[in-house]
Short mmCIF file of C-alpha atoms and ligand atoms in Angstrom, two decimals:
data_model
loop_
_atom_site.label_atom_id
_atom_site.label_comp_id
_atom_site.label_asym_id
_atom_site.label_seq_id
_atom_site.Cartn_x
_atom_site.Cartn_y
_atom_site.Cartn_z
CA ALA A 1 -18.51 11.36 -17.02
CA ASP A 2 -20.20 13.54 -14.37
CA ARG A 3 -23.54 12.98 -16.10
CA MET A 4 -23.28 9.18 -16.12
CA PRO A 5 -25.99 7.39 -14.16
CA SER A 6 -24.63 5.20 -11.42
CA HIS A 7 -27.49 2.69 -11.44
CA VAL A 8 -29.50 1.61 -14.49
CA ALA A 9 -32.40 -0.81 -13.97
CA VAL A 10 -34.03 -2.52 -16.94
CA ILE A 11 -37.43 -4.10 -17.48
CA MET A 12 -36.45 -6.42 -20.31
CA ASP A 13 -39.83 -6.77 -22.01
CA GLY A 14 -40.96 -8.12 -25.36
CA ASN A 15 -39.36 -11.58 -25.60
CA GLY A 16 -42.69 -13.30 -26.29
CA ARG A 17 -43.89 -10.81 -28.91
CA TRP A 18 -40.48 -10.90 -30.63
CA ALA A 19 -40.87 -14.68 -31.05
CA GLU A 20 -44.54 -14.59 -32.00
CA GLU A 21 -43.89 -12.05 -34.76
CA ARG A 22 -41.41 -14.50 -36.24
CA GLY A 23 -43.76 -17.47 -35.93
CA LEU A 24 -41.47 -18.97 -33.29
CA PRO A 25 -42.36 -20.47 -29.90
CA ARG A 26 -42.05 -18.02 -26.98
CA ARG A 27 -39.09 -19.97 -25.59
CA GLU A 28 -37.04 -18.77 -28.58
CA GLY A 29 -37.80 -15.22 -27.50
CA HIS A 30 -36.48 -15.97 -24.01
CA ARG A 31 -33.37 -17.54 -25.49
CA ALA A 32 -32.71 -14.46 -27.64
CA GLY A 33 -33.52 -12.26 -24.64
CA ALA A 34 -30.86 -13.99 -22.55
CA ALA A 35 -28.27 -13.24 -25.25
CA ALA A 36 -29.32 -9.58 -25.19
CA ALA A 37 -28.91 -9.50 -21.40
CA ARG A 38 -25.37 -10.87 -21.73
CA GLU A 39 -24.63 -8.26 -24.38
CA MET A 40 -25.77 -5.51 -21.95
CA VAL A 41 -23.29 -6.70 -19.34
CA TYR A 42 -20.45 -6.14 -21.82
CA GLY A 43 -21.93 -2.75 -22.75
CA ALA A 44 -22.19 -1.75 -19.09
CA LEU A 45 -18.58 -2.76 -18.38
CA GLU A 46 -17.33 -0.93 -21.46
CA ILE A 47 -19.00 2.34 -20.54
CA GLY A 48 -18.04 2.05 -16.87
CA LEU A 49 -21.49 1.72 -15.33
CA ARG A 50 -21.40 0.88 -11.60
CA HIS A 51 -24.76 -0.90 -11.17
CA LEU A 52 -26.94 -2.74 -13.65
CA THR A 53 -30.14 -4.37 -12.38
CA LEU A 54 -32.20 -6.62 -14.64
CA TYR A 55 -35.83 -7.65 -14.12
CA THR A 56 -35.61 -11.29 -15.03
CA PHE A 57 -38.64 -13.01 -13.46
CA SER A 58 -41.39 -11.37 -11.44
CA THR A 59 -43.60 -12.72 -8.66
CA GLU A 60 -46.47 -12.24 -11.16
CA ASN A 61 -44.80 -14.32 -13.87
CA TRP A 62 -45.94 -17.53 -12.09
CA LYS A 63 -49.28 -16.90 -13.83
CA ARG A 64 -47.75 -18.13 -17.09
CA ASP A 65 -47.89 -21.57 -18.64
CA PRO A 66 -45.71 -24.00 -16.60
CA GLU A 67 -43.72 -24.89 -19.71
CA GLU A 68 -42.79 -21.25 -20.30
CA ILE A 69 -41.86 -20.82 -16.63
CA THR A 70 -39.57 -23.86 -16.80
CA THR A 71 -37.92 -22.50 -19.96
CA ILE A 72 -37.29 -19.12 -18.32
CA LEU A 73 -35.89 -20.59 -15.08
CA LYS A 74 -33.65 -23.07 -16.94
CA GLY A 75 -32.40 -20.22 -19.11
CA ILE A 76 -31.52 -18.22 -15.99
CA GLN A 77 -29.63 -21.19 -14.55
CA ARG A 78 -27.66 -21.51 -17.80
CA GLU A 79 -26.82 -17.80 -17.88
CA VAL A 80 -25.68 -17.65 -14.27
CA ASP A 81 -23.35 -20.59 -14.96
CA GLU A 82 -22.11 -18.99 -18.18
CA GLU A 83 -18.31 -19.16 -18.33
CA THR A 84 -17.74 -15.89 -20.18
CA ILE A 85 -19.61 -13.80 -17.60
CA ARG A 86 -18.01 -15.71 -14.74
CA ASP A 87 -14.56 -14.44 -15.63
CA LEU A 88 -15.49 -10.77 -16.00
CA ASP A 89 -15.01 -8.16 -13.27
CA VAL A 90 -18.68 -8.45 -12.32
CA ARG A 91 -20.13 -8.81 -8.87
CA GLN A 92 -23.26 -10.91 -9.24
CA ARG A 93 -26.21 -10.36 -6.94
CA TRP A 94 -29.74 -11.66 -6.73
CA SER A 95 -32.87 -9.99 -5.40
CA GLY A 96 -36.12 -11.89 -4.92
CA ARG A 97 -37.92 -14.55 -2.91
CA PRO A 98 -36.20 -17.92 -2.56
CA ASP A 99 -39.47 -19.78 -1.97
CA GLU A 100 -40.99 -21.38 -5.07
CA LEU A 101 -37.69 -21.27 -7.01
CA PRO A 102 -35.91 -24.56 -7.77
CA GLU A 103 -33.43 -25.33 -4.97
CA ASP A 104 -30.50 -25.81 -7.35
CA LEU A 105 -31.09 -22.36 -8.86
CA VAL A 106 -31.16 -20.78 -5.39
CA GLN A 107 -27.91 -22.55 -4.51
CA THR A 108 -26.26 -21.41 -7.75
CA LEU A 109 -27.33 -17.80 -7.18
CA LEU A 110 -26.05 -17.79 -3.60
CA SER A 111 -22.78 -19.37 -4.66
CA ARG A 112 -22.25 -16.76 -7.43
CA GLU A 113 -22.89 -14.02 -4.84
CA ARG A 114 -20.28 -15.51 -2.50
CA ARG A 115 -17.65 -16.07 -5.17
CA THR A 116 -17.90 -12.63 -6.76
CA ARG A 117 -18.32 -10.49 -3.65
CA THR A 118 -14.88 -8.85 -3.88
CA ARG A 119 -15.25 -7.81 -7.51
CA SER A 120 -15.55 -4.12 -8.14
CA GLY A 121 -16.08 -3.48 -11.88
CA LEU A 122 -19.85 -3.74 -12.19
CA THR A 123 -22.52 -4.90 -9.77
CA LEU A 124 -25.05 -6.94 -11.74
CA THR A 125 -28.26 -7.66 -9.83
CA LEU A 126 -30.73 -10.14 -11.27
CA CYS A 127 -34.24 -9.72 -9.94
CA ILE A 128 -35.60 -13.25 -9.97
CA ASN A 129 -38.91 -14.10 -8.36
CA TYR A 130 -38.89 -10.43 -7.46
CA GLY A 131 -41.91 -8.30 -6.56
CA GLY A 132 -41.75 -4.73 -5.34
CA ARG A 133 -44.66 -5.04 -2.94
CA ASP A 134 -43.22 -8.28 -1.63
CA GLU A 135 -39.93 -6.49 -0.95
CA ILE A 136 -41.67 -3.67 0.92
CA THR A 137 -43.83 -6.11 2.88
CA ARG A 138 -40.73 -8.04 3.94
CA ALA A 139 -39.07 -4.80 5.08
CA ALA A 140 -42.18 -3.96 7.11
CA ALA A 141 -42.12 -7.42 8.71
CA ALA A 142 -38.42 -7.07 9.59
CA LEU A 143 -39.06 -3.64 11.11
CA ALA A 144 -42.03 -4.89 13.13
CA GLN A 145 -39.82 -7.66 14.47
CA ALA A 146 -37.04 -5.17 15.34
CA ALA A 147 -39.56 -2.93 17.09
CA ARG A 148 -40.89 -5.85 19.10
CA GLU A 149 -37.36 -6.68 20.20
CA GLY A 150 -36.78 -3.06 21.20
CA GLU A 151 -34.12 -2.42 18.54
CA VAL A 152 -36.00 0.42 16.86
CA ASP A 153 -38.40 3.00 18.21
CA PRO A 154 -41.42 3.36 15.87
CA HIS A 155 -41.70 7.05 16.74
CA LEU A 156 -38.18 7.76 15.57
CA LEU A 157 -38.29 5.69 12.42
CA GLY A 158 -36.80 7.40 9.35
CA GLU A 159 -36.51 6.53 5.68
CA ASP A 160 -32.93 5.31 6.18
CA ASP A 161 -34.10 2.89 8.89
CA PHE A 162 -36.71 1.52 6.51
CA ALA A 163 -34.16 1.14 3.70
CA ARG A 164 -31.82 -0.77 6.05
CA HIS A 165 -34.54 -3.39 6.59
CA LEU A 166 -35.14 -4.05 2.89
CA PRO A 167 -34.08 -7.58 1.85
CA CYS A 168 -31.18 -6.11 -0.23
CA PRO A 169 -30.18 -3.08 1.84
CA GLU A 170 -27.06 -2.37 -0.24
CA MET A 171 -28.98 -1.71 -3.44
CA PRO A 172 -28.60 1.98 -4.34
CA ASP A 173 -31.38 4.18 -5.69
CA VAL A 174 -32.04 3.76 -9.39
CA ASP A 175 -31.02 6.72 -11.56
CA LEU A 176 -32.48 5.46 -14.83
CA LEU A 177 -35.31 2.97 -15.30
CA TRP A 178 -35.47 1.68 -18.87
CA ARG A 179 -38.32 -0.48 -20.19
CA THR A 180 -38.33 -1.95 -23.68
CA GLY A 181 -41.32 -3.39 -25.55
CA SER A 182 -43.62 -0.31 -25.68
CA GLU A 183 -45.51 -0.70 -22.40
CA GLN A 184 -45.40 2.32 -20.13
CA ARG A 185 -45.71 0.78 -16.69
CA THR A 186 -43.33 -0.41 -14.02
CA SER A 187 -44.96 -3.79 -13.28
CA ASN A 188 -44.06 -4.00 -9.58
CA PHE A 189 -40.34 -3.33 -10.18
CA LEU A 190 -38.24 -1.60 -7.49
CA PRO A 191 -40.89 0.82 -6.15
CA TRP A 192 -38.64 1.96 -3.30
CA HIS A 193 -35.50 2.49 -5.38
CA THR A 194 -37.14 4.14 -8.39
CA ALA A 195 -39.03 6.77 -6.39
CA TYR A 196 -36.97 9.49 -8.11
CA ALA A 197 -35.63 7.61 -11.12
CA GLU A 198 -35.71 9.03 -14.63
CA LEU A 199 -38.06 6.91 -16.75
CA TYR A 200 -37.25 5.84 -20.31
CA PHE A 201 -39.59 3.73 -22.42
CA THR A 202 -38.60 2.42 -25.84
CA PRO A 203 -40.68 0.56 -28.43
CA GLY A 204 -38.26 -2.19 -29.56
CA TYR A 205 -38.48 -5.72 -28.19
CA TRP A 206 -35.76 -6.78 -25.77
CA PRO A 207 -34.13 -9.45 -27.99
CA ASP A 208 -33.43 -6.76 -30.62
CA MET A 209 -31.46 -4.62 -28.14
CA ASP A 210 -27.68 -4.44 -28.00
CA ARG A 211 -25.08 -2.42 -26.10
CA ARG A 212 -25.64 0.63 -28.32
CA ASP A 213 -29.21 0.82 -27.05
CA LEU A 214 -27.90 0.86 -23.48
CA TRP A 215 -25.52 3.66 -24.40
CA GLN A 216 -28.39 5.51 -26.07
CA ALA A 217 -30.42 5.19 -22.86
CA ILE A 218 -27.47 6.57 -20.89
CA THR A 219 -27.08 9.43 -23.38
CA GLU A 220 -30.75 10.29 -22.99
CA TYR A 221 -30.31 10.25 -19.20
CA SER A 222 -27.31 12.59 -19.46
CA ARG A 223 -29.62 15.20 -21.06
CA ARG A 224 -32.21 15.11 -18.31
CA GLN A 225 -32.22 17.74 -15.62
CA ARG A 226 -32.85 16.16 -12.25
CA ARG A 227 -34.34 18.62 -9.84
CA ARG A 228 -35.52 16.35 -7.04
CA GLY A 229 -38.02 18.90 -5.90
CA GLY A 230 -35.55 21.78 -6.05
CA VAL A 231 -35.08 24.45 -8.67
CA GLY A 232 -32.93 23.61 -11.69
CA ALA A 233 -30.36 25.66 -13.54
CA PRO A 234 -32.07 28.68 -15.16
CA LEU A 235 -33.02 28.29 -18.83
CA THR A 236 -31.24 30.61 -21.25
CA SER A 237 -33.34 32.54 -23.77
CA THR A 238 -32.43 30.12 -26.60
CA GLU A 239 -33.59 27.14 -24.61
CA ASN A 240 -37.12 26.01 -24.66
CA HIS A 241 -38.41 23.80 -21.92
CA GLN A 242 -36.36 20.97 -23.44
CA PRO A 243 -33.46 19.87 -21.24
CA SER A 244 -30.25 20.86 -22.96
CA PRO A 245 -27.35 18.46 -23.44
CA HIS A 246 -25.15 21.38 -22.31
CA ALA A 247 -27.11 22.18 -19.17
CA ARG A 248 -25.00 22.72 -16.11
CA PRO A 249 -24.39 19.50 -14.20
CA ASP A 250 -26.49 19.12 -11.11
CA PRO A 251 -24.01 19.49 -8.24
CA ARG A 252 -25.99 17.01 -6.16
CA HIS A 253 -25.67 14.32 -8.85
C1 LIG B 301 -40.13 -10.40 -20.79
O1 LIG B 301 -40.71 -10.73 -21.99
C2 LIG B 301 -39.54 -11.62 -20.11
C3 LIG B 301 -40.28 -12.06 -18.91
C4 LIG B 301 -41.32 -11.48 -18.42
C5 LIG B 301 -39.76 -13.22 -18.23
P1 LIG B 301 -42.21 -11.25 -22.07
O2 LIG B 301 -42.19 -12.74 -22.02
O3 LIG B 301 -43.07 -10.58 -21.09
O4 LIG B 301 -42.59 -10.80 -23.54
P2 LIG B 301 -43.98 -10.20 -24.02
O5 LIG B 301 -44.26 -8.99 -23.17
O6 LIG B 301 -45.00 -11.29 -23.82
O7 LIG B 301 -43.75 -9.88 -25.43
C1 LIG B 302 -42.20 -7.50 -16.37
O1 LIG B 302 -42.68 -7.89 -17.61
C2 LIG B 302 -41.39 -8.63 -15.76
C3 LIG B 302 -40.11 -8.92 -16.39
C4 LIG B 302 -39.58 -8.28 -17.42
C5 LIG B 302 -39.38 -9.99 -15.80
P1 LIG B 302 -44.14 -8.53 -17.77
O2 LIG B 302 -44.31 -8.79 -19.23
O3 LIG B 302 -44.30 -9.68 -16.86
O4 LIG B 302 -45.07 -7.35 -17.27
P2 LIG B 302 -46.58 -7.00 -17.63
O5 LIG B 302 -47.35 -8.29 -17.57
O6 LIG B 302 -46.55 -6.43 -19.01
O7 LIG B 302 -46.98 -6.00 -16.61
MG1 LIG B 303 -44.14 -8.82 -21.15
#
């Protein structure tokens, strides 16, 4: 338990390729991807994860065909309204820009946030119309405003002050960033929060994932040695430079 990550963030990639390989329209990939996302919520609750953050729609995804965008956004609306998730001990949150999104989706997301705010089992954050640079730019704008009003002194500004001005200041640092679908990039996802995250890239497409893949990702994380710039536990003579599953837990973890 002491090697469990607290916060897992996932770039759920490969919906389109999953569908294309089956000769199906891309929307079928997004439909199957939504089912996989629901499955991960159950997996996260079962293993006792505190925070699960899912990259659902990026500020760059507006470049896609309008029909695909509509399919994705309607799918999100359906999932957020989903009865089975609604009754679980899940606090639902949303990170992203409200502009450009359909008004009814924004209202649904805000209402789910309000209704679930006292739940404590799992915090599920959906990043919808989310962009990392947008998030940082908005924090910079909020700080500039605070400085102009005399609330912060630019000379005394620290990292914690910056983090407090992010649009979702409660979001904790990411321990494990998992991306499916073979690409090894972060695509503008949570640049502030993943600064020291462990990275995990897997080849399978997102719709083929289930809770066992989440647990596998967590198992892989539990074997990593996080040094955060310090010096780790010394290697024994039988250990290579591979992190050992029996390595001493990092006391700062
Ligand atoms: C991820 O799957 C879902 C979204 C970006 C909304 P993709 O739709 O990017 O699937 P690929 O990468 O084209 O296979
Ligand atoms: C990242 O996937 C965005 C989401 C999973 C929502 P993309 O498929 O949009 O990323 P790129 O285009 O491969 O960078
Ligand atoms: Mg993709």
